[in-house]
PDB file of C-alpha atoms in Angstrom:
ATOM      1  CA  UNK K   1      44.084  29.015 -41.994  1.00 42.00           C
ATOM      2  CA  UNK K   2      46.882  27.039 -40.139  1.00 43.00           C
ATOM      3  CA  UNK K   3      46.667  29.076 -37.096  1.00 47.00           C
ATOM      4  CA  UNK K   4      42.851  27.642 -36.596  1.00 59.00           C
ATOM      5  CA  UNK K   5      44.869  24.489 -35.386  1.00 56.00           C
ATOM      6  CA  UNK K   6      46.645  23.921 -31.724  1.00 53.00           C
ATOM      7  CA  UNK K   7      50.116  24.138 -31.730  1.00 52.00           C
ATOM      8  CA  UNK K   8      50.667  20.699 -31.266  1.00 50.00           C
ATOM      9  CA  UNK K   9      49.631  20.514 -34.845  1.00 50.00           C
ATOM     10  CA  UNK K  10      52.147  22.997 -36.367  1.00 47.00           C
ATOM     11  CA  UNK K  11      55.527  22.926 -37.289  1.00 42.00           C
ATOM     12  CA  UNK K  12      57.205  26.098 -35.619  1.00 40.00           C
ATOM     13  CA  UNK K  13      57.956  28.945 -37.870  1.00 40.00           C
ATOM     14  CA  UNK K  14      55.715  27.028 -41.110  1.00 39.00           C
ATOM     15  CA  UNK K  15      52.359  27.603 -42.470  1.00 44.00           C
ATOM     16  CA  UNK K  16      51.238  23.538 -42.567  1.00 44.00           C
ATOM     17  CA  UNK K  17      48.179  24.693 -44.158  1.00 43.00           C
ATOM     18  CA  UNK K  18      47.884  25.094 -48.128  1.00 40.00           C
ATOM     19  CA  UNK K  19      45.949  25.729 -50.863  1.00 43.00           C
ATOM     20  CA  UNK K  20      43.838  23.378 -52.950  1.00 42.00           C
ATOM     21  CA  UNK K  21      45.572  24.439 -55.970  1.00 42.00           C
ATOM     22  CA  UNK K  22      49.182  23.719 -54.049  1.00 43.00           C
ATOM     23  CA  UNK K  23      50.814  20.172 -54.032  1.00 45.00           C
ATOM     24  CA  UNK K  24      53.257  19.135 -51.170  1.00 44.00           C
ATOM     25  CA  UNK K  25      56.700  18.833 -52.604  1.00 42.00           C
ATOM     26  CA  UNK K  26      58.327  16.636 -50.010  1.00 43.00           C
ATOM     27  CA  UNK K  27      60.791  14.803 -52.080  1.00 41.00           C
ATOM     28  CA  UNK K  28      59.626  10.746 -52.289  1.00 41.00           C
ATOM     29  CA  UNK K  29      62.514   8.957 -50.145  1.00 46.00           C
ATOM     30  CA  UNK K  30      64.880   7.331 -52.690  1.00 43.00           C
ATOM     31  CA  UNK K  31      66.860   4.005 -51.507  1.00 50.00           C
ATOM     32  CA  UNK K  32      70.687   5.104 -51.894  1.00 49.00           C
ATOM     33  CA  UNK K  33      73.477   2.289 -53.005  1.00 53.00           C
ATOM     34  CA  UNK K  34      75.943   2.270 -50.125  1.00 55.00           C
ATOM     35  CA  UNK K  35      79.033   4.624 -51.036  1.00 53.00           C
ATOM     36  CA  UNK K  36      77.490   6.642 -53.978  1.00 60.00           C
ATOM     37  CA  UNK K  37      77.527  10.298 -53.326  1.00 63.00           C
ATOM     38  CA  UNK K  38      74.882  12.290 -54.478  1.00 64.00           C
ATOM     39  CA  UNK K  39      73.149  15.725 -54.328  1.00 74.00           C
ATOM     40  CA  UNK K  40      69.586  17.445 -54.612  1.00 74.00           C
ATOM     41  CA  UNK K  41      69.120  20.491 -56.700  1.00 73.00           C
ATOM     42  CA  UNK K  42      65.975  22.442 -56.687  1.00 75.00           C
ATOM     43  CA  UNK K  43      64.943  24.180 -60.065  1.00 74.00           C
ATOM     44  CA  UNK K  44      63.311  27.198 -60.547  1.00 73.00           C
ATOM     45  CA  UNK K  45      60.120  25.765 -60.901  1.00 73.00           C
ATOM     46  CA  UNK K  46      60.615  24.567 -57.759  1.00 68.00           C
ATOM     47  CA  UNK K  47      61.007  20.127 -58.695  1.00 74.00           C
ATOM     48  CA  UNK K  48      63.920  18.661 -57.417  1.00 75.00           C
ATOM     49  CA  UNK K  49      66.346  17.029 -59.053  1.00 79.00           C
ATOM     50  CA  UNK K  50      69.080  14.410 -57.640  1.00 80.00           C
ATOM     51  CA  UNK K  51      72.369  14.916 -59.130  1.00 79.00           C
ATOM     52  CA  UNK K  52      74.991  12.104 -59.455  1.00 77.00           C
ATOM     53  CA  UNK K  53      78.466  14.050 -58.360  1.00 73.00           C
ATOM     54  CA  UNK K  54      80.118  10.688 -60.321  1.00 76.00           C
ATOM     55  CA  UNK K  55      78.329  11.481 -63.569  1.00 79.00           C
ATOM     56  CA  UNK K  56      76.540  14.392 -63.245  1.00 76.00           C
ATOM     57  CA  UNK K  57      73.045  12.446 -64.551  1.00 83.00           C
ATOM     58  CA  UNK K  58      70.489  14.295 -63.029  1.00 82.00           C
ATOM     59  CA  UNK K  59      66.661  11.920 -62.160  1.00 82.00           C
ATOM     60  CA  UNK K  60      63.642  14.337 -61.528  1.00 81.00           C
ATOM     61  CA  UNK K  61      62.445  12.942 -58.025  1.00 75.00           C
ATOM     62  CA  UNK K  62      58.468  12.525 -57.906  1.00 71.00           C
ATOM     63  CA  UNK K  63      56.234  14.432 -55.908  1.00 64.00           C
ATOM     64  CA  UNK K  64      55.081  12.856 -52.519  1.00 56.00           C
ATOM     65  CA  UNK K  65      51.396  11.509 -52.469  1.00 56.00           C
ATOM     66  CA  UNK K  66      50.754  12.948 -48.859  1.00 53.00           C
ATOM     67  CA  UNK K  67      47.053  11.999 -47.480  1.00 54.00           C
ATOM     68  CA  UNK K  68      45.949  13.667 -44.515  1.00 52.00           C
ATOM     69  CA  UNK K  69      46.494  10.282 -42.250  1.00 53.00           C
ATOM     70  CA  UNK K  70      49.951  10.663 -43.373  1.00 52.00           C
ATOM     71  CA  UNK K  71      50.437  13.789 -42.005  1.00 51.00           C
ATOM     72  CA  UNK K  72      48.950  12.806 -38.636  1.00 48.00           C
ATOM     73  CA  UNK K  73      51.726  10.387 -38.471  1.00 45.00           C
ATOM     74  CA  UNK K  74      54.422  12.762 -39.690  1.00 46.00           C
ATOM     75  CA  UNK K  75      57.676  13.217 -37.013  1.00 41.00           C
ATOM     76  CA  UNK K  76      57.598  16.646 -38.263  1.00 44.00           C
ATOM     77  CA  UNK K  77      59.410  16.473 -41.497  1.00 38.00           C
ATOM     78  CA  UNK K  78      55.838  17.561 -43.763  1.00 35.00           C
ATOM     79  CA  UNK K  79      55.863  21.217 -43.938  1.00 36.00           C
ATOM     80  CA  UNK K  80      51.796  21.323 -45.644  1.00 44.00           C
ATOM     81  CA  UNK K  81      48.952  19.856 -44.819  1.00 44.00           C
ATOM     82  CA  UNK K  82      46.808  18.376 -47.331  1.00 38.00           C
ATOM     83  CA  UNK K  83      44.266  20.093 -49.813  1.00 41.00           C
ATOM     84  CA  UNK K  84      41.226  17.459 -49.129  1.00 49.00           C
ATOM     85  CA  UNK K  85      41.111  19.425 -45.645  1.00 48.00           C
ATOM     86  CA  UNK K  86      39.637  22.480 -47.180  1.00 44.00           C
ATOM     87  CA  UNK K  87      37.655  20.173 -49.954  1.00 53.00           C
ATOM     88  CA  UNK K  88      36.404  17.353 -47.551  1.00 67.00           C
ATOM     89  CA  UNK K  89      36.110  19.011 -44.014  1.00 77.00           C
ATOM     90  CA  UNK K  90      34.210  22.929 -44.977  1.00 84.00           C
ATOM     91  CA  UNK K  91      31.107  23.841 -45.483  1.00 89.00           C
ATOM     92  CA  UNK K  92      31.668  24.223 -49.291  1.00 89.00           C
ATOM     93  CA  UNK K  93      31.315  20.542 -48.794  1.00 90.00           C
ATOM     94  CA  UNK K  94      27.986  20.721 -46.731  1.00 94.00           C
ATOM     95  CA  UNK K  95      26.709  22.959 -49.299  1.00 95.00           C
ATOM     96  CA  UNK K  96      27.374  20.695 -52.169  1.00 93.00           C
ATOM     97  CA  UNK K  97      26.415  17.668 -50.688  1.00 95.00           C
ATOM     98  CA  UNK K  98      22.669  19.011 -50.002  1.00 96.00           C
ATOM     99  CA  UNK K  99      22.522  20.670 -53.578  1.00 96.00           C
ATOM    100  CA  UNK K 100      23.782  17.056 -54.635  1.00 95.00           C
ATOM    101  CA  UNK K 101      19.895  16.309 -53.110  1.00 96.00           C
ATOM    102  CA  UNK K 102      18.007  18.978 -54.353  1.00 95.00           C
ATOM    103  CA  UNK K 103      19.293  17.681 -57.518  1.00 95.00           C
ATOM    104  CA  UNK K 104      18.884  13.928 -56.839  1.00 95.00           C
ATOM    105  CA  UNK K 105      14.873  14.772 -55.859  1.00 94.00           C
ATOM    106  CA  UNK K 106      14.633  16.978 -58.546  1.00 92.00           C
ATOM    107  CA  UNK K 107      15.288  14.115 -61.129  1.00 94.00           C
ATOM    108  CA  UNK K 108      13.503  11.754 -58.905  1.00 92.00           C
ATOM    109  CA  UNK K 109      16.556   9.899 -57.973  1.00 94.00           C
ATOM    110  CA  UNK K 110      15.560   9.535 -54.423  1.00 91.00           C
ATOM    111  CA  UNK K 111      18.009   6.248 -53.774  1.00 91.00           C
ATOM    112  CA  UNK K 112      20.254   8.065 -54.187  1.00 93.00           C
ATOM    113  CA  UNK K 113      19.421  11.094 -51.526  1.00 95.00           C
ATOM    114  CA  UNK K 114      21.883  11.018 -48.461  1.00 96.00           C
ATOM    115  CA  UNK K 115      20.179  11.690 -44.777  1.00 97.00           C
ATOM    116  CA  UNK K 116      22.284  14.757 -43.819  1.00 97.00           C
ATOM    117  CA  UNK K 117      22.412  14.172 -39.725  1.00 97.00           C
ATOM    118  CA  UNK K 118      24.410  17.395 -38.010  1.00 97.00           C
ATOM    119  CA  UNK K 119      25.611  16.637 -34.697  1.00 97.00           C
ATOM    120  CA  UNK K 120      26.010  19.878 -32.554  1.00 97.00           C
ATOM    121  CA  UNK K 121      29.038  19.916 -29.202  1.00 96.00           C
ATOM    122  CA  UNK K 122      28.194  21.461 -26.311  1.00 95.00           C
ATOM    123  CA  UNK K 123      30.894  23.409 -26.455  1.00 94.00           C
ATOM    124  CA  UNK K 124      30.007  25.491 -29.919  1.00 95.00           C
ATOM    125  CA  UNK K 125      26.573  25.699 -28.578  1.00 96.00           C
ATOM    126  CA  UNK K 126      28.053  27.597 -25.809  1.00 95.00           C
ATOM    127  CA  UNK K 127      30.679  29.719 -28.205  1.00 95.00           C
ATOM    128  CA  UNK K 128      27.497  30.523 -30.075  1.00 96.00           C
ATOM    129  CA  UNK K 129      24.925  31.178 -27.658  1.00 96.00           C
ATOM    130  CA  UNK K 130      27.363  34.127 -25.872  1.00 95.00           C
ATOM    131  CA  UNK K 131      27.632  35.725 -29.254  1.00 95.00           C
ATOM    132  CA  UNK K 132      24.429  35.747 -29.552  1.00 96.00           C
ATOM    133  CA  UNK K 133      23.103  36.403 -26.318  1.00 96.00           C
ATOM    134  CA  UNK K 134      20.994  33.175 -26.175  1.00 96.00           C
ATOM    135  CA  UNK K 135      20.210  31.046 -23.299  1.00 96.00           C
ATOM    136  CA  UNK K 136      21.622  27.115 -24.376  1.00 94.00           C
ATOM    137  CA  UNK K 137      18.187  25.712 -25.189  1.00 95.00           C
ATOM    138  CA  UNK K 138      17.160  28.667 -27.481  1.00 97.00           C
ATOM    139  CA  UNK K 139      20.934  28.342 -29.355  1.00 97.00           C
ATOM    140  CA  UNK K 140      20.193  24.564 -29.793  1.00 96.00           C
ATOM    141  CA  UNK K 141      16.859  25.163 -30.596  1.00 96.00           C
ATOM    142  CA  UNK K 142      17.355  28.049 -33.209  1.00 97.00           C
ATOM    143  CA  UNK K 143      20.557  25.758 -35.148  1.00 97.00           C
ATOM    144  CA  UNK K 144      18.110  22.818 -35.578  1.00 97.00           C
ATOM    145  CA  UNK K 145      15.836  25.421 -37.228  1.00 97.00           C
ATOM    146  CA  UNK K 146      18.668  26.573 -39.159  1.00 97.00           C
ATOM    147  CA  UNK K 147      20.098  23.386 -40.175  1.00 97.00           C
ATOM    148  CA  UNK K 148      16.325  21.834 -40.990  1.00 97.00           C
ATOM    149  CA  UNK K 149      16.141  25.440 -42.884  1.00 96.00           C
ATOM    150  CA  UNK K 150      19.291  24.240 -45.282  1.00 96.00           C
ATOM    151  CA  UNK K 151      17.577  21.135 -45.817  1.00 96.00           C
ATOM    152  CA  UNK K 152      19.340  18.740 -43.178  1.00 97.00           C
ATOM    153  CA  UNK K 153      17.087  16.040 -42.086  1.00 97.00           C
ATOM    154  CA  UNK K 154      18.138  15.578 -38.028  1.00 97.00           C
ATOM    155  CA  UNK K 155      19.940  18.163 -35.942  1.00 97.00           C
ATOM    156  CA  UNK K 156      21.188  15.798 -32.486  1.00 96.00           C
ATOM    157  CA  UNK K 157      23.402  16.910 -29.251  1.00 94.00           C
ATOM    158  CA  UNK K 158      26.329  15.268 -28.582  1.00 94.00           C
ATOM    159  CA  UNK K 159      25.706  15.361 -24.410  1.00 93.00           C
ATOM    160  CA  UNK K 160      24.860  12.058 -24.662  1.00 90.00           C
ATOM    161  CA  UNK K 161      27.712  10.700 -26.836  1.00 94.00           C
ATOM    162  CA  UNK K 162      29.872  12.928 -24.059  1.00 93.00           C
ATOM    163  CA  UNK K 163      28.589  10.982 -20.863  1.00 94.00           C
ATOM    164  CA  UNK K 164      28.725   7.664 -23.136  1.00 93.00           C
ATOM    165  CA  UNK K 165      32.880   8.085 -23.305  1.00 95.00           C
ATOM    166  CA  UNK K 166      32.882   9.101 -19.841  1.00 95.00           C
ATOM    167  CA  UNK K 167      31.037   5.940 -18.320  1.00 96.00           C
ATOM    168  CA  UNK K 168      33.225   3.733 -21.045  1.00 96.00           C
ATOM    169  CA  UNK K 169      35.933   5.427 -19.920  1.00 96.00           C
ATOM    170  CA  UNK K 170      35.230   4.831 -16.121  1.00 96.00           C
ATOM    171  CA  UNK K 171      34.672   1.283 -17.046  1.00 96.00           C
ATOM    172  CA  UNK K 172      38.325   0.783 -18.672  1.00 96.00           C
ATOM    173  CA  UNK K 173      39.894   2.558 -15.469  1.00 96.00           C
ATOM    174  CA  UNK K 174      38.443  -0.122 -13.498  1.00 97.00           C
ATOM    175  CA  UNK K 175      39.476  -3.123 -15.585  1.00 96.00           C
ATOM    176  CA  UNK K 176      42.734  -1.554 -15.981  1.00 96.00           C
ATOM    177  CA  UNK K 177      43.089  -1.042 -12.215  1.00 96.00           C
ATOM    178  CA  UNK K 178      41.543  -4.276 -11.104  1.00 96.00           C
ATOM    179  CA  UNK K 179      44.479  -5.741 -13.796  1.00 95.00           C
ATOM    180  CA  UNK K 180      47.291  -3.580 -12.444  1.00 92.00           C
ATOM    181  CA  UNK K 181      48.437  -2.840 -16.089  1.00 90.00           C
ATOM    182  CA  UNK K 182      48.994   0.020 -18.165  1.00 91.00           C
ATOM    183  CA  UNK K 183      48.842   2.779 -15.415  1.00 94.00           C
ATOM    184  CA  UNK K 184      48.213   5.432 -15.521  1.00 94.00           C
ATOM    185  CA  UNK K 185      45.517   5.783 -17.692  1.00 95.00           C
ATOM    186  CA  UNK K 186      46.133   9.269 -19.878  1.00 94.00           C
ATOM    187  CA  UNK K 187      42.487   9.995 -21.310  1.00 92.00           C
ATOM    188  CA  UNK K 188      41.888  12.820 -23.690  1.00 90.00           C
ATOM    189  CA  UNK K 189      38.969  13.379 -25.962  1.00 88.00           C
ATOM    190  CA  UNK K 190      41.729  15.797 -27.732  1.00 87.00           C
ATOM    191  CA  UNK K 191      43.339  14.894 -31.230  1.00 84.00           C
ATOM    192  CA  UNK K 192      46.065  17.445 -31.117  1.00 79.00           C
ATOM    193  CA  UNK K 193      46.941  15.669 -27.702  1.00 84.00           C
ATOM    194  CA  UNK K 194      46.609  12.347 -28.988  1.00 85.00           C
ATOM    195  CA  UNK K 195      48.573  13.157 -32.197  1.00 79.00           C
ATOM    196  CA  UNK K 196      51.216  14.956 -30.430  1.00 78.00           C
ATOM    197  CA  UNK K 197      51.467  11.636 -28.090  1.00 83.00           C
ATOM    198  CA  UNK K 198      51.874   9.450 -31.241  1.00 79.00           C
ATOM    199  CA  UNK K 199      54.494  11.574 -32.662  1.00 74.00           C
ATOM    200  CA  UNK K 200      56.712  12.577 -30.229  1.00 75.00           C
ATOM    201  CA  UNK K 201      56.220   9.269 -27.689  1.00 80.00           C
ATOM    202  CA  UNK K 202      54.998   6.737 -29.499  1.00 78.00           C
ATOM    203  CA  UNK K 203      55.010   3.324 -28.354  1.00 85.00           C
ATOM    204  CA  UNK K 204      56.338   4.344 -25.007  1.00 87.00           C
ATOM    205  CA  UNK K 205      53.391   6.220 -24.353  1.00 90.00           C
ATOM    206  CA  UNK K 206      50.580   4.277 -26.685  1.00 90.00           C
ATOM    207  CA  UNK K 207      50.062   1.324 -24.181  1.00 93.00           C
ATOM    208  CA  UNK K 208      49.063   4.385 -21.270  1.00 94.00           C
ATOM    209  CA  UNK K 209      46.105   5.852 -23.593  1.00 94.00           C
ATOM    210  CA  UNK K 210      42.771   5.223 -22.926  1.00 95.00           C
ATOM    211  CA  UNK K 211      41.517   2.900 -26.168  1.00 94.00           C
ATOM    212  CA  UNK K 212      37.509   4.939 -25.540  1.00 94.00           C
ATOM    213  CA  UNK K 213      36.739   6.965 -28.648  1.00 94.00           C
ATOM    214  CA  UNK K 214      35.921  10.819 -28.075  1.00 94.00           C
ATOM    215  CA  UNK K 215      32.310  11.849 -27.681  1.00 95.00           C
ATOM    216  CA  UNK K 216      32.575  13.115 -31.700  1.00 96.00           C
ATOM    217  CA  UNK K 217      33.786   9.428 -32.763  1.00 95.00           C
ATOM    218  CA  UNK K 218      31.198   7.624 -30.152  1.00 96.00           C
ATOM    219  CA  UNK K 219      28.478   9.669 -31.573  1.00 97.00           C
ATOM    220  CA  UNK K 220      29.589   9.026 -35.372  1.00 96.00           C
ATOM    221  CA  UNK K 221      29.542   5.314 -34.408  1.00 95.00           C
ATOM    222  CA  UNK K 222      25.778   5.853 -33.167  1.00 96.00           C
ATOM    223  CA  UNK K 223      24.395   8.194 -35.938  1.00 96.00           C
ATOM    224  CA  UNK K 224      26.153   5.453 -38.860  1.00 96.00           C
ATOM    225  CA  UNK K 225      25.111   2.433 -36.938  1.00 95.00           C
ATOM    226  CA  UNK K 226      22.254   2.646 -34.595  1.00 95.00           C
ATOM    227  CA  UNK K 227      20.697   5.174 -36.206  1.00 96.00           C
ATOM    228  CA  UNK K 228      21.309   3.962 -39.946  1.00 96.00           C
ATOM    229  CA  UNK K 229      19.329   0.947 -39.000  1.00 96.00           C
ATOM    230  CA  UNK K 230      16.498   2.231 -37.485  1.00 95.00           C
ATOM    231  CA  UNK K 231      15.719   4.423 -40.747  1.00 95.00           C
ATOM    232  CA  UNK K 232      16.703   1.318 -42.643  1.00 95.00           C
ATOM    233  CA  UNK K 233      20.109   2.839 -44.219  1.00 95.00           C
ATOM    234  CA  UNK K 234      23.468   1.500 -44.757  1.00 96.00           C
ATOM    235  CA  UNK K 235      25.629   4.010 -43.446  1.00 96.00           C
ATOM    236  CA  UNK K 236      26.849   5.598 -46.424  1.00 95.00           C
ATOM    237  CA  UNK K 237      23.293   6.645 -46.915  1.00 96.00           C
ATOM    238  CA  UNK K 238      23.688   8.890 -44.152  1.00 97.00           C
ATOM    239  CA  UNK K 239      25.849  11.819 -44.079  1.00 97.00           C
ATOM    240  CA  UNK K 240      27.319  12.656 -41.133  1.00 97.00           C
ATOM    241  CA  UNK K 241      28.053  16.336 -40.032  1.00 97.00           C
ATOM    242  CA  UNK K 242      29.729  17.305 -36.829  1.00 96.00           C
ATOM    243  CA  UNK K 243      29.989  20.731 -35.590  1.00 96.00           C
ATOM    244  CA  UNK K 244      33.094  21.472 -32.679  1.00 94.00           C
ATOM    245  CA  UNK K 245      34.663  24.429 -31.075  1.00 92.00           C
ATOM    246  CA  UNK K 246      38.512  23.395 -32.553  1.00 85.00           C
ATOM    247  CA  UNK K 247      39.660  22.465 -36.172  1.00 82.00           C
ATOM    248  CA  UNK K 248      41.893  19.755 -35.056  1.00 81.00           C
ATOM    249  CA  UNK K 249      38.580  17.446 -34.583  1.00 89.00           C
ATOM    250  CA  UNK K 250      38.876  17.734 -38.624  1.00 86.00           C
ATOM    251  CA  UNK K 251      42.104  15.253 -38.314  1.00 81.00           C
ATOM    252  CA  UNK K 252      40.301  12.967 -36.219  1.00 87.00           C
ATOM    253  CA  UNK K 253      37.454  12.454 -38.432  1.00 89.00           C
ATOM    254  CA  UNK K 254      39.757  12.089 -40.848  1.00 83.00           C
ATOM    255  CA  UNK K 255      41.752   9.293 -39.328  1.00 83.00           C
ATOM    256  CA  UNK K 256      41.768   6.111 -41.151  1.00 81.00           C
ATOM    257  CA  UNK K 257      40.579   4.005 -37.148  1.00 86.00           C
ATOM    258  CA  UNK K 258      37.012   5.470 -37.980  1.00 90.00           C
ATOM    259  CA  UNK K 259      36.281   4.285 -41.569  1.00 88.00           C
ATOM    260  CA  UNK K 260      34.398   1.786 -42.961  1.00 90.00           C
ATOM    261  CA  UNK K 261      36.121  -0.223 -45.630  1.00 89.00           C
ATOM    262  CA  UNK K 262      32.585  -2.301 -46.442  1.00 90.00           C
ATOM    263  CA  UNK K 263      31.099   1.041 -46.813  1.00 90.00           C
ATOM    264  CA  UNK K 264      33.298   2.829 -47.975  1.00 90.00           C
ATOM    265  CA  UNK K 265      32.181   6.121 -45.637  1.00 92.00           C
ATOM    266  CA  UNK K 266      33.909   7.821 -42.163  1.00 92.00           C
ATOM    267  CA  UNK K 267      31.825   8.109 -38.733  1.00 94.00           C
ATOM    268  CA  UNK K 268      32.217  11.596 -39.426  1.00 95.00           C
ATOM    269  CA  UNK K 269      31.947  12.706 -42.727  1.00 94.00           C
ATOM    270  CA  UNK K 270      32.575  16.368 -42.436  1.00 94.00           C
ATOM    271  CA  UNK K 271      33.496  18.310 -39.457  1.00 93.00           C
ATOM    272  CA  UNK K 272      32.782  22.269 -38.781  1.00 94.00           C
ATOM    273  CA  UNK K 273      33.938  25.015 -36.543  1.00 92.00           C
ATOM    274  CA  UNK K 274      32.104  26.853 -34.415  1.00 93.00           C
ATOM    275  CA  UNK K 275      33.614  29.982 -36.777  1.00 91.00           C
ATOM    276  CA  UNK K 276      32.360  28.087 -40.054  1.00 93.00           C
ATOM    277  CA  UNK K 277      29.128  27.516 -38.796  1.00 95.00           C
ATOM    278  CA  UNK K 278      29.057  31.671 -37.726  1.00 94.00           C
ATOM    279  CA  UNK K 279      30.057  32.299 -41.051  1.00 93.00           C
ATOM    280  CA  UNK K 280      27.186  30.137 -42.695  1.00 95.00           C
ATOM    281  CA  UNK K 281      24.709  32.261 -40.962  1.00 96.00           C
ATOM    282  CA  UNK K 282      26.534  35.055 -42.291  1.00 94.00           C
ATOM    283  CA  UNK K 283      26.357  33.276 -46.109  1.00 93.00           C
ATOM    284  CA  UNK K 284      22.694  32.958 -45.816  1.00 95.00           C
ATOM    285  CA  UNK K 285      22.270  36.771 -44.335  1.00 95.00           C
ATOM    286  CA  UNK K 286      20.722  35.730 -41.332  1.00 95.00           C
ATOM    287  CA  UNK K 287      21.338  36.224 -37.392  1.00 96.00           C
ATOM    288  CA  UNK K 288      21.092  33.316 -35.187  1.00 96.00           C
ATOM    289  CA  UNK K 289      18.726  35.578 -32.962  1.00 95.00           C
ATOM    290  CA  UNK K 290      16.184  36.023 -35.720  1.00 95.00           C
ATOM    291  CA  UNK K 291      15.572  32.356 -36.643  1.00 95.00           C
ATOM    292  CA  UNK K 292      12.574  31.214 -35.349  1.00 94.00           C
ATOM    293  CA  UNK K 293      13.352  28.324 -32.524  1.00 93.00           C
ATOM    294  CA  UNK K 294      12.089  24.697 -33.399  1.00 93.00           C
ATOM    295  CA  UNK K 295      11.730  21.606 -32.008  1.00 92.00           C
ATOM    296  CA  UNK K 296      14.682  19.584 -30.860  1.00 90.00           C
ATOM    297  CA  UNK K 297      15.436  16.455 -32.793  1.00 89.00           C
ATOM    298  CA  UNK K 298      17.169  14.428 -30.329  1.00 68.00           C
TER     299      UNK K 298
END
């Protein structure tokens, strides 16, 4: 799975990608009393153990409590990734958050139903609609059917949310320009180019980036704002899928800038691949070219 992310997102030579069943074992930093000499010993079961050369009293060190936001942040000293990628960001997730409302209806606990709202890129649209052989329109057209099909309530395109960041991003140039300050302006709707920026530059290079969210954020910002309160939700009501050509967007979502602490949801609640949306068609043995095209949603 790790090489589904850009490179800027890898360590060279490791596989930052594991398992749910897998814990990272990066060793919790201890603070060291100046002068004492020390060493770490790894068992066979794989803990690590610090070993007083003084004494020879060996302390079990913990296991780190990596999140995913701490591994955007990471210099490069994380070797894994964290599990709730694969548990929180697949379509195992999609899957058991709409038989979480066939169950809900079916026991007539319909407060508790989420709106399931799938946001579609351009860009997989495209991916998708050369596999298939499909003109754009028919692509989009056909995954709202699909999506409606797996009982999703509103299938939207993210064009809009795409020329949204482009006119707020025009805007900032201006200001920054008319200003004279932070120039240039680096803008990039990319997170393994914004991550890789953080980690290797850091506040050198932080003042330079444009502060305009990326058409994915700008339209998870709509769908659990705007839209929540014209259907009369809060937006953890809502449920937020995004589907985008690269796995890094999964980080982004993930990023602890676009949650809501009152709510206690993300902008983006789960984010698929053009490849995991492929292979959903392929779960429910059907071909994108056979679904029957429906009406847009937005």
């Amino acid at each position: 799975m790790a090489s589904h992310f850009s490179s800027a997102l890898q360590l060279t030579d490791l596989d930052d990608f594991i398992n749910p069943s897998q814990e990272c074992v990066k060793p919790v930093k201890v603070e060291r009393v100046v002068g004492k000499k020390g060493a770490i010993k790894i068992e066979t079961d794989g803990s690590y153990m610090e070993v007083d050369e003084e004494t020879g009293a060996e302390v079990k060190l913990e296991k780190a409590k990596i999140t995913l936001n701490d591994c955007l942040a990471c210099s490069g000293c994380i070797t894994s990734a964290e599990s709730v990628l694969i548990t929180q960001q697949s379509q195992q997730e999609v899957y058991s958050i709409l038989q979480q409302n066939q169950d809900c209806r079916k026991f007539g606990l319909h407060n508790e139903v989420k709106c399931v709202v799938v946001s579609v890129s351009p860009q997989a649209r495209a991916s998708l609609a050369a596999k298939y052989n499909l003109s754009a329109l028919l692509t989009a057209q056909k995954l709202t059917a699909f999506f409606h099909k797996l009982g999703c309530d509103f299938v939207f395109d993210t064009s809009f949310s795409r020329d949204f960041s482009l006119v707020e991003t025009q805007r900032e140039f201006v200001t920054r320009y008319r200003s004279k300050s932070a120039l240039p302006m680096l803008a990039s709707a990319c997170p393994g180019w914004i991550c890789y920026a953080e980690k290797t530059h850091g506040a050198y290079i932080l003042p330079y980036i444009s502060t305009t969210k990326s058409p994915q954020q700008i339209m998870g910002s709509l769908v659990k704002d705007l839209f929540a309160r014209k259907l009369d939700k809060t937006p953890d009501q809502i449920y937020h899928v995004s589907v985008m050509p690269c796995y890094d967007k999964k980080l982004e979502a993930s990023r602890e800038d676009f949650y809501n602490d009152l709510y206690k949801t993300r902008d983006v609640d789960c984010v698929l691949s053009t490849s995991e949306v492929d292979a959903m068609l392929e779960t429910e043995g059907v071909n994108l070219s056979d679904i029957n095209a429906a009406d847009l949603d937005g």
